[in-house]
CSV table of C-alpha atoms in Angstrom, one decimal:
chain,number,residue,atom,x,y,z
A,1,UNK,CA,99.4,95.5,131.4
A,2,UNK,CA,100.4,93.6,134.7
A,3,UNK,CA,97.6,93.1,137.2
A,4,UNK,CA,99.7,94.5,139.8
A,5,UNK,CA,98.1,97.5,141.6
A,6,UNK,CA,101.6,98.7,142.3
A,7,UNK,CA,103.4,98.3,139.2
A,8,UNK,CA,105.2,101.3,137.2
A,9,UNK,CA,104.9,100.0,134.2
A,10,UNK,CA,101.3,99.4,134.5
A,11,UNK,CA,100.7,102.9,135.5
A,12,UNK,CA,102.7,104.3,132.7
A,13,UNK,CA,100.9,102.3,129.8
A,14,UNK,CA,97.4,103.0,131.6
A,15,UNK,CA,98.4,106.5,131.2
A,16,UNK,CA,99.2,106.7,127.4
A,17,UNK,CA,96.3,108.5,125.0
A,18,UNK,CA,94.0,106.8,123.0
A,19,UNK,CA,91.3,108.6,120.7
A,20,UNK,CA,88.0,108.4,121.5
A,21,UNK,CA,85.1,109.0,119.3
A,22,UNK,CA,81.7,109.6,121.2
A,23,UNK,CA,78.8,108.0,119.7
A,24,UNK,CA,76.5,110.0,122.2
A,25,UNK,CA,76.0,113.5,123.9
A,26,UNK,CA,77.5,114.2,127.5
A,27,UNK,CA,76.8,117.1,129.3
A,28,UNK,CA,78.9,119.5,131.6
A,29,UNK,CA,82.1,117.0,130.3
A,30,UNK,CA,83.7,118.9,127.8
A,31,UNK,CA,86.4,119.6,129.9
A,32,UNK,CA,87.8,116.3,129.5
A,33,UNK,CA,88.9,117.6,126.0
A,34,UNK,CA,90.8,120.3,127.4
A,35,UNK,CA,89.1,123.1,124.9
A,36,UNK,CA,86.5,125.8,126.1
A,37,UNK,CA,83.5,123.5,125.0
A,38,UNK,CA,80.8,123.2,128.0
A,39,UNK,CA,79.7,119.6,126.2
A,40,UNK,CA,80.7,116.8,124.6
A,41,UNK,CA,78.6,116.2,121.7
A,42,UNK,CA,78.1,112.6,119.7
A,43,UNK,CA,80.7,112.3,116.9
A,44,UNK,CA,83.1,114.4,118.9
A,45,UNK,CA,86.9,112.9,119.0
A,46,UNK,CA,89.0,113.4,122.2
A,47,UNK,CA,92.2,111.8,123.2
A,48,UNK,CA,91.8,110.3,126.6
A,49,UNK,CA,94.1,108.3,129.0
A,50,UNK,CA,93.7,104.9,128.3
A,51,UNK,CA,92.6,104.3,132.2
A,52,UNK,CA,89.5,106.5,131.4
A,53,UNK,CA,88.7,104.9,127.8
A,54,UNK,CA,88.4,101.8,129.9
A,55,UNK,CA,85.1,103.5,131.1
A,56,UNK,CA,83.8,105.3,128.4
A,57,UNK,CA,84.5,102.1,126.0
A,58,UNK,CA,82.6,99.8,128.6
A,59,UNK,CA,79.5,102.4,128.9
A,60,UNK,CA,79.2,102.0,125.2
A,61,UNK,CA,79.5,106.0,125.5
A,62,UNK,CA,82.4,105.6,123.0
A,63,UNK,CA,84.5,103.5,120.2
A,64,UNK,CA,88.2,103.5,121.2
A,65,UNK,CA,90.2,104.6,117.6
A,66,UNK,CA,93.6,102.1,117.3
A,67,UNK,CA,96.9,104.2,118.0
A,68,UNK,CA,98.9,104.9,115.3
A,69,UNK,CA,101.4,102.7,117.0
A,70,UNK,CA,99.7,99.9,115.8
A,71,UNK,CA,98.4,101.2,113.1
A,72,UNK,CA,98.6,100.2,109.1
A,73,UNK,CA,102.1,102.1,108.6
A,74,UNK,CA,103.7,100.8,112.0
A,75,UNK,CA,102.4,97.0,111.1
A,76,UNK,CA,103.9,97.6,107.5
A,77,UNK,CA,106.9,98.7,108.9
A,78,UNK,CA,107.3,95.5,111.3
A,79,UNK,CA,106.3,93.2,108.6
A,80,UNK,CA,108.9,94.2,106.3
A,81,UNK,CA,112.0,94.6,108.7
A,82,UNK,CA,111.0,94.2,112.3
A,83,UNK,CA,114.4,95.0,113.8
A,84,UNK,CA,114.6,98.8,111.9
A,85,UNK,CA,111.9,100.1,113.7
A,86,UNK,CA,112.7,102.2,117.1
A,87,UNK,CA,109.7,100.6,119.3
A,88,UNK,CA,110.7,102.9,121.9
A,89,UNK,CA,109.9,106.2,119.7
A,90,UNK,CA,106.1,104.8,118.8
A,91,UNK,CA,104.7,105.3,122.4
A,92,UNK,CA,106.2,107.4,125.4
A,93,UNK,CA,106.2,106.7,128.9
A,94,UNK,CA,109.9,104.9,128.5
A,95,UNK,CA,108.8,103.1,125.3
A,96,UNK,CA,106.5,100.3,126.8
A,97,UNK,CA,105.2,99.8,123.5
A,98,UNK,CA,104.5,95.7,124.2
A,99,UNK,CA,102.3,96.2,127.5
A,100,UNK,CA,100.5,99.5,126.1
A,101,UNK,CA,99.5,96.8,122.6
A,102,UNK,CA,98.4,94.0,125.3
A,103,UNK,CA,96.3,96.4,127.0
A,104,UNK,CA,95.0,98.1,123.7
A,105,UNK,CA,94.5,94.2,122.6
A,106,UNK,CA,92.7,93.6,125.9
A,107,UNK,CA,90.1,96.5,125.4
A,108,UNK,CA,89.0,95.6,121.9
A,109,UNK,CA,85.4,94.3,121.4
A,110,UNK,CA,85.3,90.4,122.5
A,111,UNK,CA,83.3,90.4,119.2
A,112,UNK,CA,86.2,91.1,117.1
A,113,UNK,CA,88.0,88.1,118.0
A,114,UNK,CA,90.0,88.4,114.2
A,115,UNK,CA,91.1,91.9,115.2
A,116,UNK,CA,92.9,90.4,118.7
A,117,UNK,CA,94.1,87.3,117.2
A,118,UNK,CA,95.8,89.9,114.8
A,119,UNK,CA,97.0,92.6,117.3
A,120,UNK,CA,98.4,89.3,119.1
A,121,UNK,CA,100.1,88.1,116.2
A,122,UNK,CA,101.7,91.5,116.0
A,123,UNK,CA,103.2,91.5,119.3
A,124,UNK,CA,104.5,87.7,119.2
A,125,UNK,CA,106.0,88.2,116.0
A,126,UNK,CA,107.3,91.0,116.7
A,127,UNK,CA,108.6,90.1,119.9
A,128,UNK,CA,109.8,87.1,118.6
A,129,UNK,CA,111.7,88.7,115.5
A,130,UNK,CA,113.4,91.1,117.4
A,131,UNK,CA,114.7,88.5,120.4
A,132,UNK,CA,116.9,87.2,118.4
A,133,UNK,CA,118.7,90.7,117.2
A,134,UNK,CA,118.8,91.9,121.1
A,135,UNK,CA,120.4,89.0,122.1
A,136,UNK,CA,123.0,88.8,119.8
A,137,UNK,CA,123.8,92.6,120.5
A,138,UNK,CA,124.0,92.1,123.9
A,139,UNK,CA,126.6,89.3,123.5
A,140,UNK,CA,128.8,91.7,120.9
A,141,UNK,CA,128.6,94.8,123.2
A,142,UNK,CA,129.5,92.5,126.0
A,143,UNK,CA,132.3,90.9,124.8
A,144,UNK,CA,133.7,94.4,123.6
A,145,UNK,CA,134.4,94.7,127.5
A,146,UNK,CA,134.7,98.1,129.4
A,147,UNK,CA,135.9,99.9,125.9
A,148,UNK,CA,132.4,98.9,124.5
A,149,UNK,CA,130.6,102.1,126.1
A,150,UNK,CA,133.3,104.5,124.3
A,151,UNK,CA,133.8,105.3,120.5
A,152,UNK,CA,131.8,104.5,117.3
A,153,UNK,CA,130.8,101.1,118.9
A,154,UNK,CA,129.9,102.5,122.2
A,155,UNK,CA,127.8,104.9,120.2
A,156,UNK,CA,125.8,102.1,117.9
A,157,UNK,CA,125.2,100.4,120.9
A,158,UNK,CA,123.3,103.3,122.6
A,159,UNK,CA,121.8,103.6,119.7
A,160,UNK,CA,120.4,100.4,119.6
A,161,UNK,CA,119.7,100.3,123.1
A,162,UNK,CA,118.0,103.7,122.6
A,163,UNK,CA,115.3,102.0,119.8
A,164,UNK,CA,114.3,99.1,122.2
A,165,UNK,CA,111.4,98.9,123.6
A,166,UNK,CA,111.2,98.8,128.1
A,167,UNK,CA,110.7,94.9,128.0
A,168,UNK,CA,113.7,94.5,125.0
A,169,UNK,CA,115.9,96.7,127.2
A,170,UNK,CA,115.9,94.2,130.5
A,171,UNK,CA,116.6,91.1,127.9
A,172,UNK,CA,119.4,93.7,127.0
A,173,UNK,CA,121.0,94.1,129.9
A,174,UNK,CA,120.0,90.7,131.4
A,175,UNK,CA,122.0,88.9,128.1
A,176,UNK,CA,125.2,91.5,128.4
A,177,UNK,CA,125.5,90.6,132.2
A,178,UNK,CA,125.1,86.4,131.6
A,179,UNK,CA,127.5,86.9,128.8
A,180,UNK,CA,130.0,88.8,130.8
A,181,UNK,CA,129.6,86.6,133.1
A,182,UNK,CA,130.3,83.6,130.8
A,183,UNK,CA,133.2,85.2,130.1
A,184,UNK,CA,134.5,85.4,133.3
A,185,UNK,CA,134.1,82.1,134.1
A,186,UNK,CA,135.8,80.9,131.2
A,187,UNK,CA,138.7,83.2,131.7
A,188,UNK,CA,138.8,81.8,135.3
A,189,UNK,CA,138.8,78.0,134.1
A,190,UNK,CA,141.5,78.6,131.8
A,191,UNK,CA,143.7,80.1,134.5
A,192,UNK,CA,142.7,76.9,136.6
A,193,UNK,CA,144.0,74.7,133.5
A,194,UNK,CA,147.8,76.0,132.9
């Protein structure tokens, strides 16, 4: 995610499970699958935190299996209506579902450069797609003023809110504060003006 040392976020994506499925035997590590086996045995499949796939993807110990959130159903779903989908509801750790896909992009085999171009086609697009919809809901739930948090609108817009993913969710509240703010200083012109 972010190469800071420090950052939340980074910890909270790095800490999201992947599957694993072992291509060779390793002894006395069985644990790691949280059953009673003593051994991890070649062909076994475990769900890891992503920190530790890092590791036993680089050793070549493992193949890292794609998360459903970006798998065939999710990308189907995004391709046909991007802004129906509840990004926040596909991974957990506060829904960080665009810096857990650019690490997941990050850690695929440099070989497979068509599988990274794609997974980084499905963010951008995504990303992209969706801007436009969180933007323009910010603005409407802004200009709804301190009623806009009460009743059926209040309730669509935590809904909304709800479905965005951690990165949508700043744009959110950063575009419903400049709007309010807009609004303000319009209001404040026009007072200037009579």
């Amino acid at each position: 995610m972010e190469d800071d040392y420090f950052s939340i976020d980074a910890i909270l994506a790095e800490n999201q499970k992947v599957g694993c499925r072992f291509k060779v035997d390793i002894t006395d590590m069985g644990h790691l699958g949280g059953g009673g086996e003593r051994d991890i045995t070649k062909s076994n499949t475990l769900q890891l935190p992503l920190w530790m796939v890092y590791t036993v993807v680089l050793s070549d110990w493992a193949d890292m299996i794609m998360p459903p959130a970006f798998g065939s159903k999710v990308r189907n779903a995004l391709s046909a209506e991007p802004c129906s989908v509840r990004l926040a509801s596909l991974v957990g750790a506060g829904g960080l579902w665009y810096g857990f896909g650019r690490t997941i992009m990050e850690m695929l085999d440099p070989r497979l450069d068509d599988k990274k171009k794609d997974m980084s086609d499905l963010l951008t697009n995504t990303f992209r797609k969706r801007l436009y919809e969180v933007i323009d809901q910010a603005q409407h739930f802004a200009a709804l003023g301190p009623a806009g948090g009460v009743g059926p609108a209040g309730d669509s817009a935590q809904s909304f809110r709800e479905g965005l993913d951690g990165t949508e969710r700043e744009l959110f509240a950063l575009a419903q504060e400049g709007s309010k703010r807009m609004k303000r200083w319009y209001e404040e012109g026009e007072k200037v003006r009579r």
